[in-house]
Amino acid sequence: MAELQRLAIAPTQLHQEQICLTAEQQHYLSRVLRLRSGDRFIAMNGQGQWWLAELLASPDQSLEAQIIQTLTVDTELPIAITLVVALPKGSGFDEVVRQATELGTSCIAPVISDRTLLHPSPQKLERWRRIAQEAAEQSERQVVPTILEPVPLAPQLQQLLATTPGTPKVVGYLCVTRYDAPHLLNCLQRDLGFGNQQPSLSALSSMVIVTGPEGGWTEAEVEQAIALGYQPVSLGQRILKAVTAPLVALSLVAAVAEATPSPISTTLPG
Amino acid sequence: MAELQRLAIAPTQLHQEQICLTAEQQHYLSRVLRLRSGDRFIAMNGQGQWWLAELLASPDQSLEAQIIQTLTVDTELPIAITLVVALPKGSGFDEVVRQATELGTSCIAPVISDRTLLHPSPQKLERWRRIAQEAAEQSERQVVPTILEPVPLAPQLQQLLATTPGTPKVVGYLCVTRYDAPHLLNCLQRDLGFGNQQPSLSALSSMVIVTGPEGGWTEAEVEQAIALGYQPVSLGQRILKAVTAPLVALSLVAAVAEATPSPISTTLPG
C-alpha cells in the first residue's frame, strides 16, 4: 500500500460505497497526480478509518471514487497524547505542529504563557489545522490531531487534567529547565510500567505533556502547574529551544508506548 | 551563570590568562551586547572547557578579556554519539545540524546515499559548522560537534565502526522503515543496560546512529550496512520525514544515557 496516494476526505463526502470528490480533489488527482479512471488511492477520514478506493469516470466527465476495501492499519499510539505548547515566536509553531503530528500526538493545545510573545491571528489556527492534516497524510496516520484554540495557560492546564469520577486517570507532565526534576523517561518508565511486569497505571488512558516558551516558565507558572497535579520533568542536561523540546518529549512518549509490549495497548482501543 | 553571555573562542586565542578577542568578537561584545570593561561573560573553547572571563580595556581602545575562573560544568552526554545522515533535499540539513547539536551529538557525518538528491557545495560545510557552533553556545554545551565532509555512505559506515583491538566497542544502529526491525529504544535498553543491573556493554564508548534520505534506503544499502555490523532499528509505526528521524533517534539515545544512573557515566570521562 505504501506507494498509493493518500487523500483525506470529510465524513460527509462518503455516501454508501461512493466518495464524492470535491473539485479541488478532482483537480489534484487527475491533473497533479495524473490518475485516471481505474486507478486506486487510499481515502482516510481523519478519524482512524482508511479505505482502498478506485477512481470512476462519471458521465459528466467529473471524477468519483468507489470504495473497494476497508483497510486495517494502525499507526496510532496506544495512548492519547495532548501536547500543550507555549506559543513560540515567529513561525516556529508551524514546524512543531508538523513534527508533533508525525510523532503521533492526538491533540495540540497552543497556550499563552507569561513569557509568550506571540498572540496569533485567527488565520493561524486554520493554517495549523491544514499543516496537521498534511502531516497526518504524509506520516500515514489514521487520525488528524485536533488543534485547540490558543488560550491562557492556567485554565487550559486545569481543564485538560480534569476527569470525572469513574473515567480513566489522566497524567500530566510539565517540562522544566534549571529545576531539579526527574527525567521524563524515568517518569514514563514508572507511570507506563516500562520494564515492569506489573504497571501501576494500566487504566491510564491519556497523557498531557506541557512545554514552555523561550526563556522558560515563570516561577509562578511552575508552582501553579504543580498545584494542579502536573509532575515537573527534565528533558536532559542541555538547554533546548522552545521548538525542539516538544519533539524530544513526544519522541520519548511514543517510544515508550510503542517499544514495549505494554499492557496499555491491550486494554485500550488502538 | 545562566544569564551570562557565552562566547566560543579558538584555543589559539588563549595566552596564559588572557583572551585575545577578534575584531568581530569585540564588535559583538561591545556594540551588540553593550558590554564594557569590567563586565563578565563565559568563554568556551569548544572542547569541553569553560571559563568565567572579564572584559578589560587595553590602552589602544581595543577590548581584551581576562580569565577569572575555570568553570566546572557538564552538559555533555556520557557517551560519544556520531550521527550519520543521508543529506536531505533543500536546506533541511541546517535544522538537523542545529537540533542534533542541541541534543548532544559529538559528530555529524552527512553522507551521499543512492537516493540522495543534494550534492552540497563546499560552502555548505562551513555553514553547517557555524550553525553547530551557535547551537552549542545556545544549548550551553561544552563541546561543539565535529561536522565531517559529505562522502558516500558505505565507506563512511565502514570507517566509523572500525575499531582496533583493545579499544572499546562501537555500536551502530541503522534506522529503517517498512522493515520488521526492533525498536531503537529496545536495542538501547539491551545495549546500554537500561533497567538492567548488569549491563552487557559497560565498556561501550561510542555509538553510531544512521538515518536515511527521503524515500528511504535502497535494499542494497540496508544489506550492506547489516553486513558491516549495523543493527537495523525502527523509530516507531509512523513514517517520519528525513529531517525528523535524526531528532527522534537522538532524543532516545540522550534520554537513555542521561535518565538512568548508568554505569557508563562512571567508567567514561564525562
Coordinates of C-alpha atoms in Angstrom, one line a residue, chain A:
Chain A
M1 CA 0.0 0.0 0.0
A2 CA 2.9 2.3 0.6
E3 CA 3.1 3.6 -2.9
L4 CA -0.6 4.6 -3.2
Q5 CA -1.5 8.2 -2.7
R6 CA -3.4 9.1 0.4
L7 CA -6.2 11.6 0.4
A8 CA -8.1 13.0 3.4
I9 CA -11.9 13.2 2.9
A10 CA -14.6 14.6 5.1
P11 CA -17.1 12.1 6.5
T12 CA -19.9 13.9 4.6
Q13 CA -18.2 13.0 1.3
L14 CA -18.9 9.3 1.8
H15 CA -22.3 8.0 0.6
Q16 CA -22.6 4.2 0.9
E17 CA -19.6 3.0 -1.1
Q18 CA -19.2 6.1 -3.2
I19 CA -16.8 9.1 -2.4
C20 CA -18.0 12.4 -3.8
L21 CA -14.7 14.2 -4.6
T22 CA -14.5 18.0 -4.3
A23 CA -13.5 20.0 -7.4
E24 CA -10.1 20.6 -5.7
Q25 CA -9.6 16.9 -5.0
Q26 CA -10.6 16.0 -8.6
H27 CA -8.0 18.5 -9.9
Y28 CA -5.4 17.1 -7.6
L29 CA -5.9 13.5 -8.5
S30 CA -6.3 14.0 -12.2
R31 CA -4.1 17.0 -13.1
V32 CA -1.4 16.9 -10.4
L33 CA -1.1 13.1 -9.8
R34 CA -2.3 12.2 -13.3
L35 CA -4.5 9.4 -12.0
R36 CA -7.3 8.2 -14.3
S37 CA -10.4 6.1 -14.2
G38 CA -9.5 2.7 -12.7
D39 CA -6.5 4.0 -10.7
R40 CA -6.5 3.5 -7.0
F41 CA -5.7 5.6 -3.9
I42 CA -6.2 5.5 -0.2
A43 CA -9.0 7.6 1.3
M44 CA -8.8 8.4 5.0
N45 CA -11.4 10.2 7.1
G46 CA -9.1 11.6 9.7
Q47 CA -10.8 9.6 12.4
G48 CA -8.9 6.3 12.1
Q49 CA -10.6 4.8 9.1
W50 CA -8.8 4.1 5.8
W51 CA -10.2 2.7 2.6
L52 CA -8.8 1.5 -0.7
A53 CA -10.7 3.5 -3.3
E54 CA -10.8 3.3 -7.1
L55 CA -11.5 6.3 -9.5
L56 CA -14.6 6.2 -11.7
A57 CA -15.4 8.5 -14.6
S58 CA -18.9 9.7 -14.3
P59 CA -21.0 10.6 -17.5
D60 CA -20.4 14.3 -17.0
Q61 CA -16.6 13.9 -17.1
S62 CA -16.2 14.6 -13.4
L63 CA -14.4 12.1 -11.2
E64 CA -15.9 10.0 -8.5
A65 CA -14.4 7.2 -6.4
Q66 CA -15.7 3.9 -5.2
I67 CA -14.6 2.1 -2.1
I68 CA -13.0 -1.3 -2.9
Q69 CA -11.9 -2.4 0.5
T70 CA -11.8 -1.2 4.2
L71 CA -8.1 -1.2 5.2
T72 CA -6.9 -2.4 8.6
V73 CA -3.9 -0.3 9.5
D74 CA -2.8 1.0 12.9
T75 CA -0.1 3.6 13.1
E76 CA -1.6 5.3 16.1
L77 CA -0.1 5.3 19.6
P78 CA -1.9 3.1 22.2
I79 CA -2.4 6.1 24.4
A80 CA -3.9 9.6 23.6
I81 CA -1.3 12.3 24.0
T82 CA -2.2 16.0 24.3
L83 CA 0.7 18.4 23.7
V84 CA 0.4 21.8 25.4
V85 CA 2.9 24.3 23.9
A86 CA 3.6 27.8 25.0
L87 CA 3.5 29.5 21.6
P88 CA 7.0 30.2 20.3
K89 CA 7.8 33.4 18.5
G90 CA 7.8 33.7 14.7
S91 CA 6.5 30.8 12.6
G92 CA 8.2 28.2 14.9
F93 CA 4.8 26.7 15.8
D94 CA 4.2 25.5 12.2
E95 CA 7.1 23.1 12.5
V96 CA 6.0 22.0 16.0
V97 CA 2.6 21.1 14.6
R98 CA 4.1 19.2 11.7
Q99 CA 6.5 17.2 13.7
A100 CA 4.2 16.6 16.6
T101 CA 1.7 15.1 14.1
E102 CA 4.4 12.9 12.7
L103 CA 5.2 11.7 16.2
G104 CA 1.6 10.6 16.9
T105 CA 0.1 13.2 19.1
S106 CA -3.8 13.3 19.4
C107 CA -4.3 16.9 20.3
I108 CA -2.2 20.0 20.2
A109 CA -3.1 22.9 22.5
P110 CA -1.2 26.2 22.0
V111 CA -1.3 28.3 25.1
I112 CA -0.4 31.9 26.1
S113 CA 2.1 31.9 29.0
D114 CA 3.6 34.9 30.9
R115 CA 6.6 35.0 28.6
T116 CA 4.7 34.3 25.3
L117 CA 5.4 37.0 22.8
L118 CA 3.1 35.9 20.0
H119 CA -0.6 36.5 20.1
P120 CA -1.7 34.7 16.9
S121 CA -4.4 35.8 14.5
P122 CA -7.4 33.6 13.8
Q123 CA -5.9 32.7 10.4
K124 CA -3.1 31.0 12.2
L125 CA -5.4 28.3 13.6
E126 CA -6.6 27.4 10.1
R127 CA -3.1 27.2 8.9
W128 CA -2.0 24.9 11.8
R129 CA -5.0 22.6 11.1
R130 CA -4.0 22.4 7.4
I131 CA -0.4 21.6 8.4
A132 CA -1.7 18.8 10.8
Q133 CA -3.8 17.3 8.0
E134 CA -1.0 17.3 5.5
A135 CA 1.5 15.8 8.1
A136 CA -1.0 13.1 9.1
E137 CA -1.3 12.1 5.4
Q138 CA 2.4 12.0 4.9
S139 CA 3.2 10.1 8.0
E140 CA 0.5 7.6 7.2
R141 CA -1.6 8.3 10.4
Q142 CA -5.3 7.4 10.6
V143 CA -6.1 10.3 13.0
V144 CA -5.5 14.0 12.3
P145 CA -4.7 15.7 15.6
T146 CA -7.1 18.2 16.9
I147 CA -5.7 21.7 17.2
L148 CA -7.3 23.7 20.0
E149 CA -7.7 27.5 20.0
P150 CA -4.9 29.4 21.8
V151 CA -6.0 30.3 25.3
P152 CA -4.2 31.3 28.6
L153 CA -2.1 28.6 30.2
A154 CA -3.7 28.0 33.7
P155 CA -7.3 27.4 32.7
Q156 CA -6.2 25.1 29.9
L157 CA -4.0 23.1 32.2
Q158 CA -6.8 22.7 34.7
Q159 CA -9.3 21.6 32.1
L160 CA -7.0 19.0 30.5
L161 CA -6.3 17.2 33.7
A162 CA -9.9 17.3 35.0
T163 CA -11.5 13.9 35.0
T164 CA -14.9 12.9 36.2
P165 CA -15.2 10.0 38.7
G166 CA -15.1 6.6 37.1
T167 CA -13.2 7.7 34.0
P168 CA -9.6 6.7 33.5
K169 CA -6.8 8.7 35.0
V170 CA -5.0 11.4 33.0
V171 CA -1.4 12.0 33.8
G172 CA 0.3 15.4 33.2
Y173 CA 4.0 16.3 32.8
L174 CA 5.4 19.8 32.9
C175 CA 8.8 20.1 31.1
V176 CA 11.1 22.4 33.0
T177 CA 14.7 23.6 32.8
R178 CA 17.0 24.6 35.6
Y179 CA 15.0 22.8 38.2
D180 CA 15.9 19.6 39.9
A181 CA 13.3 17.5 38.3
P182 CA 13.4 13.8 37.4
H183 CA 13.9 12.9 33.7
L184 CA 10.8 12.4 31.7
L185 CA 12.0 8.9 30.7
N186 CA 12.2 7.9 34.3
C187 CA 8.6 9.1 35.0
L188 CA 7.3 7.3 31.9
Q189 CA 9.0 4.2 33.0
R190 CA 7.3 4.5 36.4
D191 CA 3.9 5.6 35.1
L192 CA 3.6 3.4 32.0
G193 CA 5.2 0.4 33.6
F194 CA 8.1 0.3 31.2
G195 CA 10.4 -2.6 32.1
N196 CA 7.9 -3.5 34.8
Q197 CA 5.8 -6.6 34.9
Q198 CA 3.0 -5.0 37.0
P199 CA 2.4 -1.5 35.7
S200 CA 0.7 0.7 38.3
L201 CA -1.4 2.6 35.8
S202 CA -2.8 0.1 33.4
A203 CA -6.0 2.1 33.4
L204 CA -4.1 5.2 32.1
S205 CA -5.9 6.4 29.0
S206 CA -4.3 9.7 28.2
M207 CA -1.4 12.0 28.9
V208 CA -0.8 15.7 28.8
I209 CA 2.7 17.0 28.1
V210 CA 3.5 20.7 28.6
T211 CA 6.5 22.5 27.1
G212 CA 7.5 26.1 27.7
P213 CA 8.3 29.3 25.8
E214 CA 11.6 30.9 25.0
G215 CA 13.0 32.0 28.4
G216 CA 11.2 29.2 30.2
W217 CA 8.2 29.3 32.6
T218 CA 8.0 31.9 35.4
E219 CA 8.2 30.5 38.9
A220 CA 4.5 31.3 39.4
E221 CA 3.6 29.2 36.4
V222 CA 5.6 26.2 37.6
E223 CA 4.1 26.4 41.1
Q224 CA 0.6 26.7 39.6
A225 CA 1.1 23.6 37.4
I226 CA 2.4 21.6 40.3
A227 CA -0.6 22.6 42.4
L228 CA -2.9 21.4 39.6
G229 CA -1.2 18.0 39.6
Y230 CA 1.4 18.2 36.9
Q231 CA 4.7 16.4 37.5
P232 CA 7.7 18.6 36.7
V233 CA 10.1 16.7 34.5
S234 CA 13.5 17.3 32.8
L235 CA 14.4 16.6 29.2
G236 CA 18.1 16.4 29.9
Q237 CA 21.2 18.4 30.8
R238 CA 21.2 20.7 27.7
I239 CA 19.1 23.8 27.2
L240 CA 16.6 23.0 24.3
K241 CA 15.0 25.6 22.1
A242 CA 11.3 26.1 22.6
V243 CA 10.6 24.4 19.3
T244 CA 12.8 21.4 20.0
A245 CA 11.5 20.5 23.5
P246 CA 8.1 19.2 22.3
L247 CA 9.7 16.8 19.8
V248 CA 12.1 15.4 22.4
A249 CA 9.2 14.8 24.8
L250 CA 7.0 13.2 22.2
S251 CA 9.8 11.0 20.9
L252 CA 10.2 9.6 24.4
V253 CA 6.4 9.1 25.0
A254 CA 5.9 7.4 21.6
A255 CA 8.9 5.2 22.0
V256 CA 7.9 4.0 25.5
A257 CA 4.4 3.4 24.3
E258 CA 5.4 1.5 21.2
A259 CA 8.7 -0.2 22.0
T260 CA 7.4 -2.1 24.9
P261 CA 4.9 -4.9 24.8
S262 CA 2.8 -2.7 27.0
P263 CA -0.4 -3.8 28.7
I264 CA -1.8 -0.4 27.7
S265 CA -2.2 -1.5 24.1
T266 CA -4.3 -4.4 25.1
T267 CA -6.7 -2.6 27.4
L268 CA -7.3 0.5 25.3
P269 CA -8.7 0.8 21.8
G270 CA -5.7 1.0 19.4

